[in-house]
Short mmCIF file of C-alpha atoms and ligand atoms in Angstrom, two decimals:
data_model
loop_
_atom_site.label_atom_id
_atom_site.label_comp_id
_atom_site.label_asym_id
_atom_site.label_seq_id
_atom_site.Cartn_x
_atom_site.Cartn_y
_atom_site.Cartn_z
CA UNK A 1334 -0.43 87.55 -1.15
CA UNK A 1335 1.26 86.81 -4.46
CA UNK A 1336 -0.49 86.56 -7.43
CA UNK A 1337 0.61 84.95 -11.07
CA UNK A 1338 -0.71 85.99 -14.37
CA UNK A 1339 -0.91 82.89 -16.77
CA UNK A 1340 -1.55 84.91 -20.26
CA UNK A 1341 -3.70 82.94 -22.73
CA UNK A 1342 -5.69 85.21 -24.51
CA UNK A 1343 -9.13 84.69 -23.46
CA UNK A 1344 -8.03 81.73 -21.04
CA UNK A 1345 -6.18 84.03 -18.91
CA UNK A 1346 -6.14 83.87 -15.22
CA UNK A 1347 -4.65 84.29 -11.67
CA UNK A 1348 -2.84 82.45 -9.82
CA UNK A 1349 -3.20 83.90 -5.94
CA UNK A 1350 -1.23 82.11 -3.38
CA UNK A 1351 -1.26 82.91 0.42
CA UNK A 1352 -1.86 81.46 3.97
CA UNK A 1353 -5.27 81.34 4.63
CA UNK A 1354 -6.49 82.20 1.14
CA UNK A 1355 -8.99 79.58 1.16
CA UNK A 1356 -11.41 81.91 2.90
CA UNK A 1357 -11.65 84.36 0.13
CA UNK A 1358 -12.90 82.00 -2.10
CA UNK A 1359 -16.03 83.57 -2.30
CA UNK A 1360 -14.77 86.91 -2.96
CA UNK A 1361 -12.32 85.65 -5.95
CA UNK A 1362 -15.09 84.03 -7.44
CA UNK A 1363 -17.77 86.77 -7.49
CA UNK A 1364 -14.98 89.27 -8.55
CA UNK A 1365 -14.55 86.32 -12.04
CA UNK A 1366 -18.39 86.69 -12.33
CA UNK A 1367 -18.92 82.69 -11.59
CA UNK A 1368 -22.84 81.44 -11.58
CA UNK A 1369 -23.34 81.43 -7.99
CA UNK A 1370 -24.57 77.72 -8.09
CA UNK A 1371 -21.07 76.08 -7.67
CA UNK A 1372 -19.83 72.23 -7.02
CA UNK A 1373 -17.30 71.13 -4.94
CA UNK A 1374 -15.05 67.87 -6.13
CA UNK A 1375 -12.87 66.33 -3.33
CA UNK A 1376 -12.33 63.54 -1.40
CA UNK A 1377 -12.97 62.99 2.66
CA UNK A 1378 -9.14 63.68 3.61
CA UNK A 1379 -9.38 67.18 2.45
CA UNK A 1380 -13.27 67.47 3.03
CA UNK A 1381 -12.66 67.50 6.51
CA UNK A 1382 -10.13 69.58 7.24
CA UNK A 1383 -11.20 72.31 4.75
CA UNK A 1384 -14.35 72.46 3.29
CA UNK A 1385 -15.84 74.52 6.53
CA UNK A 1386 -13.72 77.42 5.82
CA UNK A 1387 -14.54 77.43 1.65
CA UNK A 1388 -18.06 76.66 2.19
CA UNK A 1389 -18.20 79.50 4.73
CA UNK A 1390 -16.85 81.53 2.59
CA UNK A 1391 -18.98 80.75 -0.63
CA UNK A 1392 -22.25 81.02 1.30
CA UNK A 1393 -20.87 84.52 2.97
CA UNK A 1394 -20.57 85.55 -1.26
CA UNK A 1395 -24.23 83.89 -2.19
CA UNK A 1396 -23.09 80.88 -3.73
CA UNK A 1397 -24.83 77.60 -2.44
CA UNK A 1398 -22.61 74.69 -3.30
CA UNK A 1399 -23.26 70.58 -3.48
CA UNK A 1400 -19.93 68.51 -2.39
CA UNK A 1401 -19.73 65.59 -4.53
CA UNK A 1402 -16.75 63.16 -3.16
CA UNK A 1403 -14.65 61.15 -4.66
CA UNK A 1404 -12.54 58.35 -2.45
CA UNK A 1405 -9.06 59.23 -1.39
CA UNK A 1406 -6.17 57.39 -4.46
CA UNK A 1407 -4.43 57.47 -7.34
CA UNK A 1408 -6.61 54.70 -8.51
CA UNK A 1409 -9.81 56.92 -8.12
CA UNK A 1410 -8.72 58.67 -11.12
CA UNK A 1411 -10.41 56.83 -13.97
CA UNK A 1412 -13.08 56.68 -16.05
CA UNK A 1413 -15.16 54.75 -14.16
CA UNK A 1414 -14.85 57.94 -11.38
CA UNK A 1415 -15.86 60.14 -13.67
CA UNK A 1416 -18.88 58.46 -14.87
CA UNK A 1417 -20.26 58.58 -11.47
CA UNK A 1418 -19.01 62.67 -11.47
CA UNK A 1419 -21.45 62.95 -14.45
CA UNK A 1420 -24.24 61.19 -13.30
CA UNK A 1421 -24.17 63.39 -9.85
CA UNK A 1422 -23.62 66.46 -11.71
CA UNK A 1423 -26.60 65.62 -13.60
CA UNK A 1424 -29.04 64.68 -10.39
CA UNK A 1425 -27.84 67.96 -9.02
CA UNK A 1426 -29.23 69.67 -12.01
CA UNK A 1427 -25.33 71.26 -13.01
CA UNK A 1428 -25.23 73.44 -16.36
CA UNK A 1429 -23.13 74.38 -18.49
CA UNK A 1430 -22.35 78.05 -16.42
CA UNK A 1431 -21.92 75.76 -13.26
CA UNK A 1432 -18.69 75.77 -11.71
CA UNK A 1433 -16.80 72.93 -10.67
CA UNK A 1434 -14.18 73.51 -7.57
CA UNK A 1435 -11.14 70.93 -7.47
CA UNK A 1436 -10.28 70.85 -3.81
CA UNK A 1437 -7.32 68.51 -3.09
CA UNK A 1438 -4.12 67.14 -3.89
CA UNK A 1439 -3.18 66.37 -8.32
CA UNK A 1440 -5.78 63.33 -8.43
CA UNK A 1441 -8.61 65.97 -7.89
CA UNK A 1442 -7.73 68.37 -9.84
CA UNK A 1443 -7.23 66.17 -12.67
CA UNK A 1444 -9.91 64.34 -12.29
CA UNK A 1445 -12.14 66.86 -11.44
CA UNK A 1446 -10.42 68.80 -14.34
CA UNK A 1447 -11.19 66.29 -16.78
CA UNK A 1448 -14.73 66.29 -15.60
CA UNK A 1449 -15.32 70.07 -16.12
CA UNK A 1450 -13.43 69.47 -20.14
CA UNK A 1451 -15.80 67.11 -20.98
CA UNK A 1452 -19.38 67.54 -19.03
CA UNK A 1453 -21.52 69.40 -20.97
CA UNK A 1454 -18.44 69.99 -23.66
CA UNK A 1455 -16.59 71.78 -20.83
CA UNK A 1456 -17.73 73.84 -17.29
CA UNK A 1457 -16.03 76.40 -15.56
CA UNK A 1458 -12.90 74.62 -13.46
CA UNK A 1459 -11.26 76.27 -10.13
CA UNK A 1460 -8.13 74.63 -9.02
CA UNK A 1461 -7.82 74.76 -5.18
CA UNK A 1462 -5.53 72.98 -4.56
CA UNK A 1463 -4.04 71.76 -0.92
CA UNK A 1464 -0.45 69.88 -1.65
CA UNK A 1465 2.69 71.45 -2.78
CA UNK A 1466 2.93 69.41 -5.57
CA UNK A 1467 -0.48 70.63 -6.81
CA UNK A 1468 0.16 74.55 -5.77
CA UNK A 1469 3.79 74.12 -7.83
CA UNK A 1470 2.76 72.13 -11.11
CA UNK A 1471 -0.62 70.23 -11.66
CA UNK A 1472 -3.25 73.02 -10.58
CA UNK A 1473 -1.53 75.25 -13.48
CA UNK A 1474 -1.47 74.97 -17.29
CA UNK A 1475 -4.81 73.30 -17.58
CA UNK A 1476 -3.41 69.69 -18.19
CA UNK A 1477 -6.35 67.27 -17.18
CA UNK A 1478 -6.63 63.40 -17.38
CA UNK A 1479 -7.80 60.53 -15.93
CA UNK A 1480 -5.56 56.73 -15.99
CA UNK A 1481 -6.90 54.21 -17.93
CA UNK A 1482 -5.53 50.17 -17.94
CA UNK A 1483 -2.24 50.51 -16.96
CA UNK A 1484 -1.19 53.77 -18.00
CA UNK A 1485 -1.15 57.00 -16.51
CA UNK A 1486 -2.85 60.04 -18.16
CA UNK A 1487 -3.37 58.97 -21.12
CA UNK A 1488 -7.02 60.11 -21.60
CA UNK A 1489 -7.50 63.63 -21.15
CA UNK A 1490 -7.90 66.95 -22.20
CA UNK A 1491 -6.69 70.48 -21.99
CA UNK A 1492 -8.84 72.71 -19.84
CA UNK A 1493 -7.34 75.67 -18.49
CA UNK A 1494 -8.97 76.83 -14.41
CA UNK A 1495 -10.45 80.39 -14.21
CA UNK A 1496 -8.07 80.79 -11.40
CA UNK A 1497 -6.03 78.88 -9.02
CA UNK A 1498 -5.96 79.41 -5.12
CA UNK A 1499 -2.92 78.20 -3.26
CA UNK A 1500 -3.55 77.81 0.49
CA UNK A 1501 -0.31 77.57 1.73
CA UNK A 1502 -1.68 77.22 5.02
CA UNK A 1503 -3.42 73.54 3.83
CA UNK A 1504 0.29 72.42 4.03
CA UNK A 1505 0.39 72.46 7.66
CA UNK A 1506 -1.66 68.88 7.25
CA UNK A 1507 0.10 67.33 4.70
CA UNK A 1508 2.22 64.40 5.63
CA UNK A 1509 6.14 64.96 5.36
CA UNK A 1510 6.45 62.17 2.49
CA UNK A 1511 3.87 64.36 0.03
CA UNK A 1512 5.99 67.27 1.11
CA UNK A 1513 8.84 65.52 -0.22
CA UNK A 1514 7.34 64.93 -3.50
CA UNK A 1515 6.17 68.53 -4.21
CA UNK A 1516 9.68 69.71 -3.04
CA UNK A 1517 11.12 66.79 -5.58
CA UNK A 1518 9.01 69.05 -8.41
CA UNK A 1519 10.28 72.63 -7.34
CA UNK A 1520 13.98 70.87 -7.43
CA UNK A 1521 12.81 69.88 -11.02
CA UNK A 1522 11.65 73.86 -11.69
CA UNK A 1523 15.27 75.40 -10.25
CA UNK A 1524 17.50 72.63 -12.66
CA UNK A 1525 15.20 73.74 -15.62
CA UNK A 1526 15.23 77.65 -15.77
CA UNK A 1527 16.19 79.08 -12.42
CA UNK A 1528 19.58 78.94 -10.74
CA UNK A 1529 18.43 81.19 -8.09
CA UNK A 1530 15.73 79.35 -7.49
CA UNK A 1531 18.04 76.18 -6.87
CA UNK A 1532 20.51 78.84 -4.38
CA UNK A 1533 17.61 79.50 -2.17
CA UNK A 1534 16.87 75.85 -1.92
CA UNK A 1535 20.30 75.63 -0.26
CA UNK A 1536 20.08 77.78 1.46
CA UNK A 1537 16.20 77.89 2.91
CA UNK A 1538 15.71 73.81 2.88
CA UNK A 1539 15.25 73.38 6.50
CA UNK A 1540 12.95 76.68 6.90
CA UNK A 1541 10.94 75.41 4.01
CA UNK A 1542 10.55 71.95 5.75
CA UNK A 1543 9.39 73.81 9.01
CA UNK A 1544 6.71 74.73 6.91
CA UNK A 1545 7.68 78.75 7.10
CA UNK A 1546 4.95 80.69 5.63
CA UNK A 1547 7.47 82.85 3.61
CA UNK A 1548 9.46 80.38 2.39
CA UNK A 1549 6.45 78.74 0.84
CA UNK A 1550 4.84 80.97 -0.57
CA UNK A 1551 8.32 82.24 -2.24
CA UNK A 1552 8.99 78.93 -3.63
CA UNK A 1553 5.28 78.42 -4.77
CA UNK A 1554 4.83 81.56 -6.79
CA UNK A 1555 8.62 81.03 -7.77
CA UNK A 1556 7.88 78.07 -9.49
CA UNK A 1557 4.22 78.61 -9.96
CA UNK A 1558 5.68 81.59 -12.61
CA UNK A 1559 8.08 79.17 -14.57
CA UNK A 1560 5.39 76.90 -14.87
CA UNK A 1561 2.86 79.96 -15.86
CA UNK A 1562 5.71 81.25 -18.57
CA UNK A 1563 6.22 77.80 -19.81
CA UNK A 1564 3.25 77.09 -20.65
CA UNK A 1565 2.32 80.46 -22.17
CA UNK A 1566 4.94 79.52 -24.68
CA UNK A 1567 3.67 76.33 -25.40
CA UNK A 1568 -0.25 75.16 -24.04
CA UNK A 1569 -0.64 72.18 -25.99
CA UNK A 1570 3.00 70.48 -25.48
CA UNK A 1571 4.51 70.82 -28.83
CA UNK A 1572 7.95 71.25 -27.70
CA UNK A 1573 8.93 74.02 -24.82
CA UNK A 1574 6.90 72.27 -22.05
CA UNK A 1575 8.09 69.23 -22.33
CA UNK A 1576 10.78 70.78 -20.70
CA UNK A 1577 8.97 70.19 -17.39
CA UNK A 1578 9.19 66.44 -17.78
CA UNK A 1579 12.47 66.65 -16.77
CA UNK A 1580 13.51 63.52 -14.55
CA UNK A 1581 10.11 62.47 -15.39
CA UNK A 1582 11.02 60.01 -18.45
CA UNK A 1583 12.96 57.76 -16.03
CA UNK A 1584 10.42 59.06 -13.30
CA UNK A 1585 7.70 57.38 -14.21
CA UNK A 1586 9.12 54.10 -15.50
CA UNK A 1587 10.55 53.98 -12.31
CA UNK A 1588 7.23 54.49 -10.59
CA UNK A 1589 5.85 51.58 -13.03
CA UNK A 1590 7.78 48.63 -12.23
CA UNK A 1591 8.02 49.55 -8.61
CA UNK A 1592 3.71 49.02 -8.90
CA UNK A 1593 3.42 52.42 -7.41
CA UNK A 1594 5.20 52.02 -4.35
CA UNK A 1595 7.58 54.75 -4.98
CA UNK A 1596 6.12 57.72 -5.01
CA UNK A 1597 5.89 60.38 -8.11
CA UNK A 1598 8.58 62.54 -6.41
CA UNK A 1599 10.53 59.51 -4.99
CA UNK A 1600 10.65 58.35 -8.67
CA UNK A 1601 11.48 61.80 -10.16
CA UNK A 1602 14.32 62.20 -8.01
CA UNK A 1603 16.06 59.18 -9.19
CA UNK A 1604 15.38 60.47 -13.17
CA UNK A 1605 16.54 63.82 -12.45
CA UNK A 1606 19.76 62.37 -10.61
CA UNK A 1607 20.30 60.14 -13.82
CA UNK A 1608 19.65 62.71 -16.15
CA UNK A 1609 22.64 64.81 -15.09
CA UNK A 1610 24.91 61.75 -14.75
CA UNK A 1611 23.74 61.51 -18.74
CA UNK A 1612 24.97 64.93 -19.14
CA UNK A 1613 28.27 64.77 -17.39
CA UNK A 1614 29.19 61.21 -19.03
CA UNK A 1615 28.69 63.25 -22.42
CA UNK A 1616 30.98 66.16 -21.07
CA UNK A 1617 28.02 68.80 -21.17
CA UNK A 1618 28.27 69.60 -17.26
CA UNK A 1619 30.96 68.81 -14.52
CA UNK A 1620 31.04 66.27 -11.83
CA UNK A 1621 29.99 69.60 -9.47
CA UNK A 1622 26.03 69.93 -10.25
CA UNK A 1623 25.60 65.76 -9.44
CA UNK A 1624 27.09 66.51 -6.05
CA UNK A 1625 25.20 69.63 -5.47
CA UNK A 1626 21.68 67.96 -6.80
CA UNK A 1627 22.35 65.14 -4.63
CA UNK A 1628 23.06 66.95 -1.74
CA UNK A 1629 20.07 68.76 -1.86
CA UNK A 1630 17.35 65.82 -2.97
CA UNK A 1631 19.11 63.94 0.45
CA UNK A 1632 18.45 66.55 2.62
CA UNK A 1633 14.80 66.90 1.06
CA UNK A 1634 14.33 63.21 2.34
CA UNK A 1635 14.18 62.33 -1.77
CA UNK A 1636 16.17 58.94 -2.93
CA UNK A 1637 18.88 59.48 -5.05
CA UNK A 1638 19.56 55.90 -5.72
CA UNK A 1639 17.45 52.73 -7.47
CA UNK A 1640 16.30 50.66 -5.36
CA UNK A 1641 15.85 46.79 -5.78
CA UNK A 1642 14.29 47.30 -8.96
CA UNK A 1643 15.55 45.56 -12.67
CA UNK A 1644 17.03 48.22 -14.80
CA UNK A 1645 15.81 46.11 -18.23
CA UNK A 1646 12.23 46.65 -16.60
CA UNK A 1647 12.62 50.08 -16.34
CA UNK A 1648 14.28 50.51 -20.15
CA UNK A 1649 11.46 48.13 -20.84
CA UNK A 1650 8.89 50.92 -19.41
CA UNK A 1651 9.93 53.88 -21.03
CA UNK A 1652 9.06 52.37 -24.35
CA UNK A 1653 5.66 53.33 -23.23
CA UNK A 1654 5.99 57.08 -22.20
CA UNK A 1655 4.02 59.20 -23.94
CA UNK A 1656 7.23 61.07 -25.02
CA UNK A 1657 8.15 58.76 -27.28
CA UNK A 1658 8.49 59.53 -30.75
CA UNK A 1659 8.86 56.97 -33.60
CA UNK A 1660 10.33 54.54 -31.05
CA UNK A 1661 13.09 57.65 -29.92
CA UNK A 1662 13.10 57.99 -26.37
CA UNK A 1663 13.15 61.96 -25.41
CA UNK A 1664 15.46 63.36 -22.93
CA UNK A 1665 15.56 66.69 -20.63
CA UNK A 1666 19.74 67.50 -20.43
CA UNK A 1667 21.14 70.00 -18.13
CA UNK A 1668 23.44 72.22 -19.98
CA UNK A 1669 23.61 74.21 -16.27
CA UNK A 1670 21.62 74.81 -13.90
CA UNK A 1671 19.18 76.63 -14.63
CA UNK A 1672 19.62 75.16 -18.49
CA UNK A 1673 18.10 72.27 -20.24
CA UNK A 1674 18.04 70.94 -23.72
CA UNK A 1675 15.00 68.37 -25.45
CA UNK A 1676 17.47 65.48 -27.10
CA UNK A 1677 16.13 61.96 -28.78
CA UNK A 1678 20.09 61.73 -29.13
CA UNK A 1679 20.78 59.48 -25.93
CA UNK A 1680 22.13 55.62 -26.83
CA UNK A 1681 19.67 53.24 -24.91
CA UNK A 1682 23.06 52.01 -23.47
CA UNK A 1683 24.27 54.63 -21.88
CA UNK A 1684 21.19 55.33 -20.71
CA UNK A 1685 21.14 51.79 -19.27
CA UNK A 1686 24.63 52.18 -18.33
CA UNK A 1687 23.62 54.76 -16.10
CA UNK A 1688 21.10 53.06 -14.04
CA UNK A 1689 23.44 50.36 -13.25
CA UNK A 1690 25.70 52.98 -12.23
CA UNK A 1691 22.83 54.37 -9.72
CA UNK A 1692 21.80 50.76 -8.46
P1 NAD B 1300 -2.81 63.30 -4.21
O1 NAD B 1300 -3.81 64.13 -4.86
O2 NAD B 1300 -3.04 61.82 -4.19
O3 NAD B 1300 -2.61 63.80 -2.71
C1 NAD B 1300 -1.70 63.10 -1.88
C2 NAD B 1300 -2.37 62.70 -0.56
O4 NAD B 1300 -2.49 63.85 0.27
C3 NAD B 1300 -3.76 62.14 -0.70
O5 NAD B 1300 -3.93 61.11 0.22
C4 NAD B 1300 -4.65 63.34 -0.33
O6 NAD B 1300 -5.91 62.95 0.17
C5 NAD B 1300 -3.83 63.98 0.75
N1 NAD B 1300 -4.03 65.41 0.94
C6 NAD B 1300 -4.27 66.35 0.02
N2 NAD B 1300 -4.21 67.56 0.58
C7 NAD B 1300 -3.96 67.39 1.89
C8 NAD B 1300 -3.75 68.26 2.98
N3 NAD B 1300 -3.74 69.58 2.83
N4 NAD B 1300 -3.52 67.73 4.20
C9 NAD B 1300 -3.46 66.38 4.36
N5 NAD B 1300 -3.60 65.50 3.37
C10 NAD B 1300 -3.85 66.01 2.14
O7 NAD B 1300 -1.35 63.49 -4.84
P2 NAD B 1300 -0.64 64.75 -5.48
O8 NAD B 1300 0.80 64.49 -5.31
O9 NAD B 1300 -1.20 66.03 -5.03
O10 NAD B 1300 -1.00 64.64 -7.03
C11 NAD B 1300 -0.59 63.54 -7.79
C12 NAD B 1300 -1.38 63.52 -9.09
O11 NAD B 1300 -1.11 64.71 -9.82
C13 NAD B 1300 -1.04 62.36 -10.00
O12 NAD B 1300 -2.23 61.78 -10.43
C14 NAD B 1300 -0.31 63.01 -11.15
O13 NAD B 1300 -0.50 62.33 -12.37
C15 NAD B 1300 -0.96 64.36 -11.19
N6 NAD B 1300 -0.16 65.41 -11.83
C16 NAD B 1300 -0.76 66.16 -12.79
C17 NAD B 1300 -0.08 67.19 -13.40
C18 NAD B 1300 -0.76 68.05 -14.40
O14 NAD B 1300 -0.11 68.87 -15.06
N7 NAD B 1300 -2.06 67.94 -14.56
C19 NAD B 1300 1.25 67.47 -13.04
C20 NAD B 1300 1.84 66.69 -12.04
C21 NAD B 1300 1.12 65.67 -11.44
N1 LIG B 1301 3.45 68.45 -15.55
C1 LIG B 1301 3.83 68.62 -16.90
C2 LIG B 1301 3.02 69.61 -17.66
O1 LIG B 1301 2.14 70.24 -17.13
O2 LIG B 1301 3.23 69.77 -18.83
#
């Protein structure tokens, strides 16, 4: 087992990741001191294939538990979702000692995470999360939201977990494309501040795409620590974490105008591809990182060119991210890897220029 320290004071906790971890749920949670009356958020992918062993668990610790369910999608994640979370919680007779369990992918444990900020002016919150793109990024650092009209995230809170249990072993069910997108995020963690990290992607691809039990948990807790330091530096997104939103600007206009059809990860890739085509045009890194990043997105089955969509679309979209300041679009450079910089300094046309470039 690895475990992961995130130090905040007060809001301090674990992160433990290992196969099979699921079923000592119940043991974690009694060691935290957690009201033994506890409610499990998830949907009825994940319900099935893993509630057995964490409500097996729980009950062999004394905690009875409700499952309240939430349907499987992105577009589950809204108000109107959590309104019916509320409601439940309140049937069920849920105080404010009663702790809610996030077990799934990033839409439950932001959803479910938004639901423990706000019911009751905040709950206890457990991330358990079961894809690698919730182990690596959005079960840590206590960023919870719901969508709301056409934008993503945008209402929200943050509400740190008491701890975080990765399951490695939950991986063995996930389908190969949502592997894909949590690999496209622990590509994202090597560029930013690791150029190990990015060596042992190289070199370990295939084993981690075998689903290796090492390999996993090495690049979890790898990244799960860069995320953990991050955001010890900076919990409420002043400046240092934004650092993880690298690739992500583009990212998620991309994702925009496609109407969701390419995928979070997809989407990043593409940003993360322009972003060091940015920082080669403006002689800040050689032609030598684009070819290695490329190489390695490709063989992670991530896209590493736009497809059909208009690039005045996507310059349209980014207008909207919530990174903008005073109308100045922020950027994530690579100085290395392993390196970035936070610029507003990037002309619109080159930026544009780019895009055309990766048409
Ligand atoms: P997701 O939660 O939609 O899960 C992807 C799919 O995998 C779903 O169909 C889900 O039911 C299924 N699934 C989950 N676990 C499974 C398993 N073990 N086996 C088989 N199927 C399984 O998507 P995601 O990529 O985990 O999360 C995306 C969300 O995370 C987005 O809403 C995004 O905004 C959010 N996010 C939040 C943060 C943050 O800091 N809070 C960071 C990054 C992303
Ligand atoms: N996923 C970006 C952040 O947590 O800040």
């Amino acid at each position: 087992m690895k475990t992961i320290r995130v130090k905040l004071g007060q809001n301090s906790y674990n992160i433990c990741i290992d196969s099979g971890i699921l079923s000592q749920t119940g043991q974690i949670l009694r060691e935290l001191g957690l009201n033994d009356k506890a409610v499990i958020i998830t949907n009825p992918i994940v319900e099935k294939l893993y509630s057995t062993s964490l409500k097996q668990s729980l009950a062999s610790k004394g905690f009875r538990t409700t499952t309240l369910f939430v349907p499987d999608g992105e577009e589950y994640k809204s108000l109107e979702s959590a309104g019916k979370l509320y409601h439940q919680l309140t049937e069920s007779g849920a105080e404010r000692t009663t702790p809610l369990l996030a077990l799934g992918g990033g839409v439950i444990g932001d959803l479910a995470g938004f639901v423990a900020a706000t019911y009751m002016r905040g709950v206890p919150l457990v991330q358990l999360p079961t894809t690698l793109l919730a182990q690596v990024d959005s079960s840590i650092g206590g960023k919870v939201a719901v969508n709301h009209g056409q934008l993503k995230n945008n209402i929200g809170a943050f509400h740190q977990p008491k701890t975080v249990i990765s399951d490695t072993a939950t991986l063995k069910t996930l389908p190969d494309t949502e592997m894909a997108n949590g690999i496209s995020e622990v590509i994202k963690y090597a560029v930013i501040k690791d150029k190990e990290l990015f060596t042992y992607l190289e070199k370990n691809l295939d084993l981690i795409k075998s689903l290796d039990d090492n390999a996993l948990e090495t690049i979890i807790a790898k990244s799960a620590q860069i995320k953990a330091e991050v955001v010890e530096n900076d919990e409420k997104d002043m400046g240092l974490r934004n650092t993880l939103n690298f690739g992500h600007t583009i990212g998620h206009a991309v994702e925009t105008v496609s109407d969701f059809e390419i995928a979070h990860g997809q989407a990043v890739a593409i940003g993360m591809m322009a972003m060091v085509k940015i920082a080669a045009k403006l002689g800040i890194i050689g032609p030598n990182i684009i070819i290695r990043l490329e190489k390695l997105l490709k063989r992670a089955g991530l896209m590493t060119r736009l497809p059909r969509l208009e690039v005045k679309q996507i310059m349209q979209a980014m207008q909207y991210d919530k990174k903008v300041q005073s109308g100045k679009i922020r950027f994530i450079l690579p100085r290395a890897i392993g390196e970035v910089f936070i610029t507003d300094d990037v002309n619109p046309a080159l930026v544009e220029k780019i895009l055309m470039e990766l048409k």
